Amino acid sequence: MRALIYCRVSTEKETQASSLERQEAELNQLADHFNFTVVESIHEMKSGYDVDREGMLQVLDLAKDEKIDVLLVQDETRIGRGSAKIAILHTLGKYGVKCFTISEQGELQLTEADSMVLEIVSLVEDYQRKLHNAKIKRGMKRAVEGGYRPEKNLSNLNQGGRDKKEIPTEEIVRLRNLDLTFQEIATTLQGFGYDVSKATVHRRYQDHQNNSDRTDD
């Protein structure tokens, strides 16, 4: 298994450098014990309460890109503290990356409280995803029932390498005339393959209205 060593101390004092070196040496021994292949070692001098840590962001990038299978740390506090630790563990779990620690000489065993919080976070995220998909489905259904035909109206979808945000304003206006909200229009277009936000839809519609008003004058 491919392992990443992550070493962290909370301050940037020079005296902490030896602690980082000691952590790495012990983590290499842990990797040898489990026959892990260490692909990289990351050192960081940042507070564990800080989520915006360059080193930890690198860890998450490698996890997302499926370049590591295991994260090796001295103990769970090296990953983070408080809410930051929960957020990072949740993200690593989604990417299928396990955590091994020196303190436990094996895979990290979460406390009952941490496990409960992670379960709640996962449930909330799952329902948010289901709600978002339901909104897209409802918006698409209402649009089609109102006579909207994406295969005809959105003929420029992903052709010639064009930016998907190049949505014809008339399509936004057409959906708006079907009484869809700006959020529903955005989610509907996302369902048709466009990476567009509610703010973009609203701005395009307002620009159209302003131009129409000037034309009428």
Short mmCIF file of C-alpha atoms in Angstrom, two decimals:
data_model
loop_
_atom_site.label_atom_id
_atom_site.label_comp_id
_atom_site.label_asym_id
_atom_site.label_seq_id
_atom_site.Cartn_x
_atom_site.Cartn_y
_atom_site.Cartn_z
CA MET A 1 0.00 0.00 0.00
CA ARG A 2 1.15 3.53 -0.77
CA ALA A 3 1.67 5.61 2.34
CA LEU A 4 2.11 9.32 2.94
CA ILE A 5 3.92 10.54 6.04
CA TYR A 6 2.51 13.73 7.57
CA CYS A 7 4.38 15.43 10.39
CA ARG A 8 3.10 18.57 12.14
CA VAL A 9 4.07 20.86 15.00
CA SER A 10 2.03 23.84 16.13
CA THR A 11 4.71 26.56 16.10
CA GLU A 12 7.50 27.68 13.80
CA LYS A 13 10.17 27.72 16.52
CA GLU A 14 13.49 26.24 15.46
CA THR A 15 13.37 23.92 18.44
CA GLN A 16 10.38 22.17 16.85
CA ALA A 17 12.43 21.05 13.87
CA SER A 18 13.82 18.12 15.83
CA SER A 19 10.28 17.03 16.66
CA LEU A 20 9.42 16.90 12.98
CA GLU A 21 12.50 14.82 12.25
CA ARG A 22 11.68 12.45 15.10
CA GLN A 23 8.09 12.05 13.88
CA GLU A 24 9.29 11.19 10.37
CA ALA A 25 11.82 8.65 11.63
CA GLU A 26 9.21 6.89 13.78
CA LEU A 27 6.65 6.96 10.97
CA ASN A 28 9.13 5.38 8.59
CA GLN A 29 9.54 2.58 11.12
CA LEU A 30 5.75 2.22 11.25
CA ALA A 31 5.65 2.00 7.44
CA ASP A 32 8.34 -0.69 7.48
CA HIS A 33 6.40 -2.66 10.09
CA PHE A 34 3.31 -2.82 7.86
CA ASN A 35 5.28 -3.09 4.60
CA PHE A 36 3.91 0.21 3.31
CA THR A 37 5.66 2.04 0.49
CA VAL A 38 6.27 5.64 1.51
CA VAL A 39 5.65 7.87 -1.52
CA GLU A 40 6.20 11.22 0.16
CA SER A 41 6.79 12.97 3.50
CA ILE A 42 5.23 16.32 4.39
CA HIS A 43 6.38 18.54 7.24
CA GLU A 44 4.26 21.40 8.54
CA MET A 45 4.43 24.06 11.25
CA LYS A 46 0.82 25.12 11.72
CA SER A 47 -1.90 25.04 14.35
CA GLY A 48 -4.09 21.95 14.29
CA TYR A 49 -7.19 24.16 14.47
CA ASP A 50 -6.32 25.69 11.11
CA VAL A 51 -7.95 23.93 8.14
CA ASP A 52 -6.14 26.09 5.57
CA ARG A 53 -2.78 24.36 5.92
CA GLU A 54 -0.69 24.04 2.78
CA GLY A 55 0.73 20.68 3.82
CA MET A 56 -2.67 19.20 4.68
CA LEU A 57 -4.11 20.54 1.42
CA GLN A 58 -1.35 18.64 -0.38
CA VAL A 59 -2.36 15.52 1.55
CA LEU A 60 -5.98 15.91 0.47
CA ASP A 61 -4.97 16.53 -3.15
CA LEU A 62 -2.96 13.30 -3.21
CA ALA A 63 -5.86 11.45 -1.61
CA LYS A 64 -8.33 12.87 -4.13
CA ASP A 65 -6.04 11.89 -7.02
CA GLU A 66 -5.87 8.34 -5.60
CA LYS A 67 -2.10 8.51 -5.22
CA ILE A 68 -2.07 7.28 -1.63
CA ASP A 69 -3.84 4.55 0.32
CA VAL A 70 -2.69 5.34 3.86
CA LEU A 71 -1.85 8.46 5.86
CA LEU A 72 0.75 7.97 8.60
CA VAL A 73 0.73 10.37 11.58
CA GLN A 74 2.09 10.41 15.09
CA ASP A 75 -1.42 10.56 16.58
CA GLU A 76 -4.83 11.90 15.65
CA THR A 77 -4.02 15.41 16.91
CA ARG A 78 -1.38 15.74 14.17
CA ILE A 79 -4.21 15.53 11.62
CA GLY A 80 -5.98 18.42 13.32
CA ARG A 81 -7.93 19.51 16.34
CA GLY A 82 -11.60 20.19 16.95
CA SER A 83 -13.79 20.67 13.90
CA ALA A 84 -10.75 20.76 11.62
CA LYS A 85 -9.88 17.17 12.55
CA ILE A 86 -13.44 15.98 11.87
CA ALA A 87 -13.57 17.73 8.49
CA ILE A 88 -10.24 16.24 7.40
CA LEU A 89 -11.08 12.71 8.60
CA HIS A 90 -14.41 12.91 6.79
CA THR A 91 -12.70 13.97 3.56
CA LEU A 92 -10.04 11.28 3.81
CA GLY A 93 -12.75 8.70 4.44
CA LYS A 94 -14.60 9.75 1.28
CA TYR A 95 -11.40 9.20 -0.70
CA GLY A 96 -10.89 5.79 0.88
CA VAL A 97 -7.65 6.71 2.68
CA LYS A 98 -6.97 5.02 6.02
CA CYS A 99 -5.02 6.62 8.89
CA PHE A 100 -2.36 4.77 10.84
CA THR A 101 -0.77 6.23 13.97
CA ILE A 102 2.28 5.60 16.07
CA SER A 103 0.29 6.01 19.26
CA GLU A 104 -1.94 3.06 18.33
CA GLN A 105 0.66 1.16 16.32
CA GLY A 106 -1.96 0.57 13.70
CA GLU A 107 -5.11 1.98 12.17
CA LEU A 108 -6.64 4.98 13.91
CA GLN A 109 -9.48 4.03 16.24
CA LEU A 110 -11.94 6.88 16.64
CA THR A 111 -13.69 7.69 19.88
CA GLU A 112 -17.41 7.02 20.06
CA ALA A 113 -18.08 10.78 19.98
CA ASP A 114 -15.94 11.33 16.85
CA SER A 115 -17.54 8.35 15.11
CA MET A 116 -21.00 9.74 15.86
CA VAL A 117 -20.12 13.18 14.49
CA LEU A 118 -18.64 11.68 11.31
CA GLU A 119 -21.77 9.58 10.80
CA ILE A 120 -23.97 12.67 11.16
CA VAL A 121 -21.81 14.64 8.73
CA SER A 122 -22.02 11.81 6.17
CA LEU A 123 -25.80 11.61 6.54
CA VAL A 124 -26.22 15.36 6.11
CA GLU A 125 -23.97 15.37 3.04
CA ASP A 126 -25.89 12.44 1.54
CA TYR A 127 -29.25 14.17 2.02
CA GLN A 128 -27.88 17.43 0.61
CA ARG A 129 -26.82 15.52 -2.50
CA LYS A 130 -30.23 13.86 -2.77
CA LEU A 131 -32.00 17.22 -2.39
CA HIS A 132 -29.80 18.80 -5.04
CA ASN A 133 -30.49 15.94 -7.46
CA ALA A 134 -34.22 16.18 -6.70
CA LYS A 135 -34.18 19.90 -7.52
CA ILE A 136 -32.42 19.23 -10.82
CA LYS A 137 -34.92 16.49 -11.69
CA ARG A 138 -37.89 18.70 -10.80
CA GLY A 139 -36.53 21.64 -12.79
CA MET A 140 -35.87 19.48 -15.85
CA LYS A 141 -39.35 17.94 -15.62
CA ARG A 142 -41.06 21.33 -15.37
CA ALA A 143 -39.01 22.68 -18.26
CA VAL A 144 -39.81 19.74 -20.53
CA GLU A 145 -43.49 19.83 -19.58
CA GLY A 146 -43.48 23.50 -20.56
CA GLY A 147 -42.25 22.65 -24.04
CA TYR A 148 -38.51 23.03 -23.41
CA ARG A 149 -36.42 20.73 -25.62
CA PRO A 150 -32.75 20.74 -24.55
CA GLU A 151 -31.62 18.72 -27.59
CA LYS A 152 -32.85 21.56 -29.78
CA ASN A 153 -32.43 24.66 -27.65
CA LEU A 154 -28.98 23.83 -26.28
CA SER A 155 -27.47 22.76 -29.58
CA ASN A 156 -24.09 24.23 -28.68
CA LEU A 157 -23.61 21.94 -25.68
CA ASN A 158 -19.95 20.97 -25.37
CA GLN A 159 -19.17 21.48 -29.05
CA GLY A 160 -15.80 22.63 -30.32
CA GLY A 161 -14.39 22.85 -26.82
CA ARG A 162 -16.57 25.85 -25.98
CA ASP A 163 -16.93 26.96 -22.40
CA LYS A 164 -20.05 25.40 -20.92
CA LYS A 165 -20.90 28.75 -19.33
CA GLU A 166 -21.57 30.17 -22.80
CA ILE A 167 -25.28 29.63 -22.33
CA PRO A 168 -27.51 31.51 -24.78
CA THR A 169 -29.36 34.17 -22.81
CA GLU A 170 -32.57 33.33 -24.65
CA GLU A 171 -32.57 29.90 -23.00
CA ILE A 172 -32.43 31.48 -19.56
CA VAL A 173 -35.26 33.81 -20.53
CA ARG A 174 -37.24 30.89 -21.94
CA LEU A 175 -36.92 28.95 -18.66
CA ARG A 176 -37.73 32.07 -16.65
CA ASN A 177 -40.92 32.47 -18.67
CA LEU A 178 -41.84 28.95 -17.57
CA ASP A 179 -41.94 30.37 -14.00
CA LEU A 180 -38.73 28.66 -12.85
CA THR A 181 -36.76 30.48 -10.16
CA PHE A 182 -33.17 31.49 -10.84
CA GLN A 183 -31.99 28.63 -8.62
CA GLU A 184 -34.22 26.17 -10.48
CA ILE A 185 -32.91 27.44 -13.81
CA ALA A 186 -29.33 26.98 -12.61
CA THR A 187 -29.94 23.44 -11.32
CA THR A 188 -31.87 22.56 -14.49
CA LEU A 189 -29.04 23.70 -16.74
CA GLN A 190 -26.59 21.82 -14.52
CA GLY A 191 -28.68 18.72 -15.16
CA PHE A 192 -28.26 19.33 -18.88
CA GLY A 193 -24.47 19.48 -18.43
CA TYR A 194 -23.77 23.18 -17.87
CA ASP A 195 -21.53 24.37 -15.04
CA VAL A 196 -23.50 27.49 -14.16
CA SER A 197 -24.46 29.14 -10.88
CA LYS A 198 -27.59 30.92 -9.71
CA ALA A 199 -25.65 34.20 -9.71
CA THR A 200 -24.64 33.76 -13.36
CA VAL A 201 -28.21 32.97 -14.39
CA HIS A 202 -29.54 36.00 -12.50
CA ARG A 203 -26.89 38.28 -14.02
CA ARG A 204 -27.60 37.09 -17.58
CA TYR A 205 -31.32 37.59 -17.07
CA GLN A 206 -30.88 41.07 -15.60
CA ASP A 207 -28.62 42.06 -18.51
CA HIS A 208 -31.30 40.87 -20.92
CA GLN A 209 -34.00 42.84 -19.12
CA ASN A 210 -31.86 45.99 -19.05
CA ASN A 211 -31.10 45.68 -22.75
CA SER A 212 -34.78 45.16 -23.51
CA ASP A 213 -35.72 48.27 -21.53
CA ARG A 214 -33.19 50.38 -23.45
CA THR A 215 -34.51 49.02 -26.75
CA ASP A 216 -38.07 49.92 -25.79
CA ASP A 217 -36.97 53.47 -24.97
#
